[in-house]
Amino acid sequence: MGRLGLTEILVIVGIVILLFGGKKIPELMKGLGSGIKEFKNAAKDDQPAAKKEEEEVK
């Protein structure tokens, strides 16, 4: 499996549009974006806690 080319991406986008329709796609992207943002915030908040635990052990 190699990288996706332009034609492969266009075919995937076309299939997604056929499956979900044009009205549903913005809602899906909004949900995906908020999920990614929430994950990044959770990962960012988790890192300092791990560092604090390491400092307490020393």
Short mmCIF file of N, CA, C and O in Angstrom, two decimals:
data_model
loop_
_atom_site.label_atom_id
_atom_site.label_comp_id
_atom_site.label_asym_id
_atom_site.label_seq_id
_atom_site.Cartn_x
_atom_site.Cartn_y
_atom_site.Cartn_z
N MET A 1 0.84 -1.17 0.00
CA MET A 1 0.00 0.00 0.00
C MET A 1 0.89 1.24 0.00
O MET A 1 1.74 1.40 0.84
N GLY A 2 0.64 2.09 -0.95
CA GLY A 2 1.41 3.31 -1.06
C GLY A 2 0.62 4.51 -0.61
O GLY A 2 -0.41 4.40 0.05
N ARG A 3 1.10 5.63 -1.00
CA ARG A 3 0.41 6.87 -0.68
C ARG A 3 -0.84 7.02 -1.54
O ARG A 3 -0.93 6.48 -2.63
N LEU A 4 -1.79 7.78 -1.02
CA LEU A 4 -3.01 8.04 -1.77
C LEU A 4 -2.77 9.17 -2.76
O LEU A 4 -2.25 10.23 -2.41
N GLY A 5 -3.13 8.94 -3.99
CA GLY A 5 -3.01 9.96 -5.02
C GLY A 5 -4.26 10.80 -5.10
O GLY A 5 -5.25 10.58 -4.38
N LEU A 6 -4.25 11.74 -6.00
CA LEU A 6 -5.39 12.65 -6.16
C LEU A 6 -6.65 11.91 -6.58
O LEU A 6 -7.73 12.16 -6.04
N THR A 7 -6.52 10.97 -7.49
CA THR A 7 -7.71 10.25 -7.96
C THR A 7 -8.31 9.39 -6.85
O THR A 7 -9.53 9.31 -6.73
N GLU A 8 -7.46 8.77 -6.04
CA GLU A 8 -7.98 7.95 -4.94
C GLU A 8 -8.73 8.80 -3.92
O GLU A 8 -9.79 8.43 -3.43
N ILE A 9 -8.17 9.98 -3.62
CA ILE A 9 -8.83 10.88 -2.67
C ILE A 9 -10.16 11.35 -3.22
O ILE A 9 -11.16 11.40 -2.50
N LEU A 10 -10.20 11.69 -4.50
CA LEU A 10 -11.46 12.12 -5.11
C LEU A 10 -12.51 11.02 -5.10
O LEU A 10 -13.70 11.28 -4.88
N VAL A 11 -12.10 9.79 -5.35
CA VAL A 11 -13.04 8.66 -5.30
C VAL A 11 -13.58 8.48 -3.88
O VAL A 11 -14.79 8.30 -3.69
N ILE A 12 -12.71 8.58 -2.87
CA ILE A 12 -13.16 8.44 -1.48
C ILE A 12 -14.13 9.55 -1.11
O ILE A 12 -15.17 9.30 -0.50
N VAL A 13 -13.81 10.79 -1.50
CA VAL A 13 -14.70 11.92 -1.22
C VAL A 13 -16.04 11.73 -1.92
O VAL A 13 -17.11 11.98 -1.34
N GLY A 14 -16.02 11.25 -3.15
CA GLY A 14 -17.26 10.99 -3.88
C GLY A 14 -18.12 9.95 -3.20
O GLY A 14 -19.34 10.11 -3.09
N ILE A 15 -17.51 8.89 -2.73
CA ILE A 15 -18.25 7.84 -2.03
C ILE A 15 -18.85 8.37 -0.74
O ILE A 15 -20.01 8.08 -0.40
N VAL A 16 -18.08 9.18 0.00
CA VAL A 16 -18.59 9.75 1.25
C VAL A 16 -19.79 10.65 0.97
O VAL A 16 -20.79 10.61 1.69
N ILE A 17 -19.70 11.45 -0.08
CA ILE A 17 -20.83 12.33 -0.43
C ILE A 17 -22.05 11.50 -0.80
O ILE A 17 -23.19 11.84 -0.43
N LEU A 18 -21.86 10.43 -1.54
CA LEU A 18 -22.99 9.57 -1.91
C LEU A 18 -23.61 8.90 -0.69
O LEU A 18 -24.83 8.76 -0.60
N LEU A 19 -22.78 8.48 0.25
CA LEU A 19 -23.30 7.77 1.43
C LEU A 19 -24.03 8.70 2.40
O LEU A 19 -25.09 8.37 2.91
N PHE A 20 -23.43 9.85 2.68
CA PHE A 20 -23.97 10.71 3.72
C PHE A 20 -24.77 11.89 3.20
O PHE A 20 -25.53 12.49 3.94
N GLY A 21 -24.56 12.28 1.98
CA GLY A 21 -25.27 13.44 1.44
C GLY A 21 -24.57 14.74 1.80
O GLY A 21 -23.79 14.80 2.75
N GLY A 22 -24.83 15.76 1.05
CA GLY A 22 -24.16 17.04 1.24
C GLY A 22 -24.53 17.76 2.52
O GLY A 22 -23.74 18.52 3.06
N LYS A 23 -25.73 17.54 3.03
CA LYS A 23 -26.17 18.24 4.24
C LYS A 23 -25.57 17.64 5.50
O LYS A 23 -25.37 18.35 6.48
N LYS A 24 -25.29 16.37 5.51
CA LYS A 24 -24.80 15.70 6.71
C LYS A 24 -23.29 15.87 6.90
O LYS A 24 -22.79 15.82 8.02
N ILE A 25 -22.55 16.10 5.84
CA ILE A 25 -21.09 16.16 5.91
C ILE A 25 -20.59 17.28 6.81
O ILE A 25 -19.69 17.05 7.62
N PRO A 26 -21.11 18.52 6.73
CA PRO A 26 -20.63 19.56 7.66
C PRO A 26 -20.81 19.19 9.13
O PRO A 26 -19.96 19.49 9.96
N GLU A 27 -21.92 18.52 9.44
CA GLU A 27 -22.15 18.08 10.81
C GLU A 27 -21.12 17.04 11.24
O GLU A 27 -20.61 17.08 12.36
N LEU A 28 -20.80 16.12 10.32
CA LEU A 28 -19.79 15.11 10.63
C LEU A 28 -18.41 15.73 10.85
O LEU A 28 -17.68 15.35 11.76
N MET A 29 -18.06 16.70 10.01
CA MET A 29 -16.75 17.35 10.14
C MET A 29 -16.67 18.18 11.42
O MET A 29 -15.63 18.23 12.07
N LYS A 30 -17.78 18.80 11.80
CA LYS A 30 -17.80 19.57 13.04
C LYS A 30 -17.59 18.65 14.24
O LYS A 30 -16.83 18.95 15.15
N GLY A 31 -18.25 17.51 14.22
CA GLY A 31 -18.08 16.54 15.29
C GLY A 31 -16.67 15.98 15.33
O GLY A 31 -16.09 15.81 16.41
N LEU A 32 -16.10 15.71 14.18
CA LEU A 32 -14.74 15.20 14.11
C LEU A 32 -13.75 16.25 14.62
O LEU A 32 -12.84 15.94 15.40
N GLY A 33 -13.94 17.49 14.23
CA GLY A 33 -13.05 18.56 14.68
C GLY A 33 -13.12 18.78 16.17
O GLY A 33 -12.09 18.95 16.83
N SER A 34 -14.30 18.76 16.73
CA SER A 34 -14.43 18.95 18.18
C SER A 34 -13.85 17.76 18.93
O SER A 34 -13.26 17.92 20.00
N GLY A 35 -13.97 16.57 18.37
CA GLY A 35 -13.37 15.40 19.01
C GLY A 35 -11.86 15.46 19.01
O GLY A 35 -11.21 15.14 20.02
N ILE A 36 -11.27 15.90 17.91
CA ILE A 36 -9.82 16.03 17.84
C ILE A 36 -9.34 17.12 18.80
O ILE A 36 -8.34 16.95 19.50
N LYS A 37 -10.07 18.23 18.86
CA LYS A 37 -9.71 19.33 19.77
C LYS A 37 -9.77 18.86 21.22
O LYS A 37 -8.87 19.15 22.02
N GLU A 38 -10.79 18.10 21.57
CA GLU A 38 -10.94 17.58 22.92
C GLU A 38 -9.81 16.61 23.26
O GLU A 38 -9.27 16.62 24.36
N PHE A 39 -9.44 15.77 22.30
CA PHE A 39 -8.35 14.83 22.51
C PHE A 39 -7.03 15.55 22.74
O PHE A 39 -6.26 15.19 23.63
N LYS A 40 -6.76 16.59 21.94
CA LYS A 40 -5.52 17.36 22.12
C LYS A 40 -5.48 18.02 23.49
O LYS A 40 -4.43 18.04 24.14
N ASN A 41 -6.61 18.59 23.92
CA ASN A 41 -6.65 19.23 25.23
C ASN A 41 -6.42 18.21 26.34
O ASN A 41 -5.72 18.49 27.31
N ALA A 42 -7.00 17.04 26.20
CA ALA A 42 -6.81 16.00 27.21
C ALA A 42 -5.37 15.52 27.24
O ALA A 42 -4.80 15.30 28.31
N ALA A 43 -4.75 15.38 26.09
CA ALA A 43 -3.36 14.95 26.03
C ALA A 43 -2.44 16.03 26.60
O ALA A 43 -1.46 15.73 27.28
N LYS A 44 -2.76 17.29 26.34
CA LYS A 44 -1.95 18.39 26.84
C LYS A 44 -2.06 18.48 28.36
O LYS A 44 -1.08 18.72 29.05
N ASP A 45 -3.25 18.26 28.91
CA ASP A 45 -3.45 18.31 30.35
C ASP A 45 -2.80 17.13 31.05
O ASP A 45 -2.40 17.22 32.20
N ASP A 46 -2.67 16.02 30.37
CA ASP A 46 -2.13 14.81 30.97
C ASP A 46 -0.61 14.87 31.11
O ASP A 46 -0.06 14.32 32.05
N GLN A 47 0.08 15.54 30.22
CA GLN A 47 1.54 15.58 30.25
C GLN A 47 2.10 16.23 31.51
O GLN A 47 2.98 15.67 32.14
N PRO A 48 1.63 17.40 31.95
CA PRO A 48 2.18 17.99 33.17
C PRO A 48 1.97 17.11 34.40
O PRO A 48 2.80 17.07 35.28
N ALA A 49 0.86 16.39 34.46
CA ALA A 49 0.60 15.51 35.59
C ALA A 49 1.65 14.41 35.65
O ALA A 49 2.12 14.05 36.74
N ALA A 50 2.04 13.87 34.52
CA ALA A 50 3.06 12.82 34.50
C ALA A 50 4.40 13.38 34.95
O ALA A 50 5.15 12.73 35.67
N LYS A 51 4.72 14.60 34.55
CA LYS A 51 5.98 15.23 34.96
C LYS A 51 5.99 15.49 36.46
O LYS A 51 7.00 15.33 37.13
N LYS A 52 4.86 15.92 37.01
CA LYS A 52 4.76 16.18 38.44
C LYS A 52 4.98 14.90 39.24
O LYS A 52 5.65 14.90 40.27
N GLU A 53 4.43 13.80 38.76
CA GLU A 53 4.60 12.52 39.44
C GLU A 53 6.06 12.10 39.45
O GLU A 53 6.55 11.58 40.45
N GLU A 54 6.77 12.32 38.35
CA GLU A 54 8.17 11.98 38.28
C GLU A 54 8.99 12.82 39.25
O GLU A 54 9.92 12.33 39.89
N GLU A 55 8.64 14.10 39.40
CA GLU A 55 9.35 14.97 40.30
C GLU A 55 9.10 14.58 41.76
O GLU A 55 9.99 14.68 42.60
N GLU A 56 7.89 14.13 42.07
CA GLU A 56 7.55 13.71 43.43
C GLU A 56 8.31 12.46 43.83
O GLU A 56 8.68 12.29 44.98
N VAL A 57 8.58 11.58 42.87
CA VAL A 57 9.28 10.33 43.14
C VAL A 57 10.72 10.62 43.52
O VAL A 57 11.30 9.97 44.38
N LYS A 58 11.32 11.63 42.91
CA LYS A 58 12.74 11.95 43.17
C LYS A 58 12.89 12.52 44.51
O LYS A 58 12.93 12.63 45.47
#
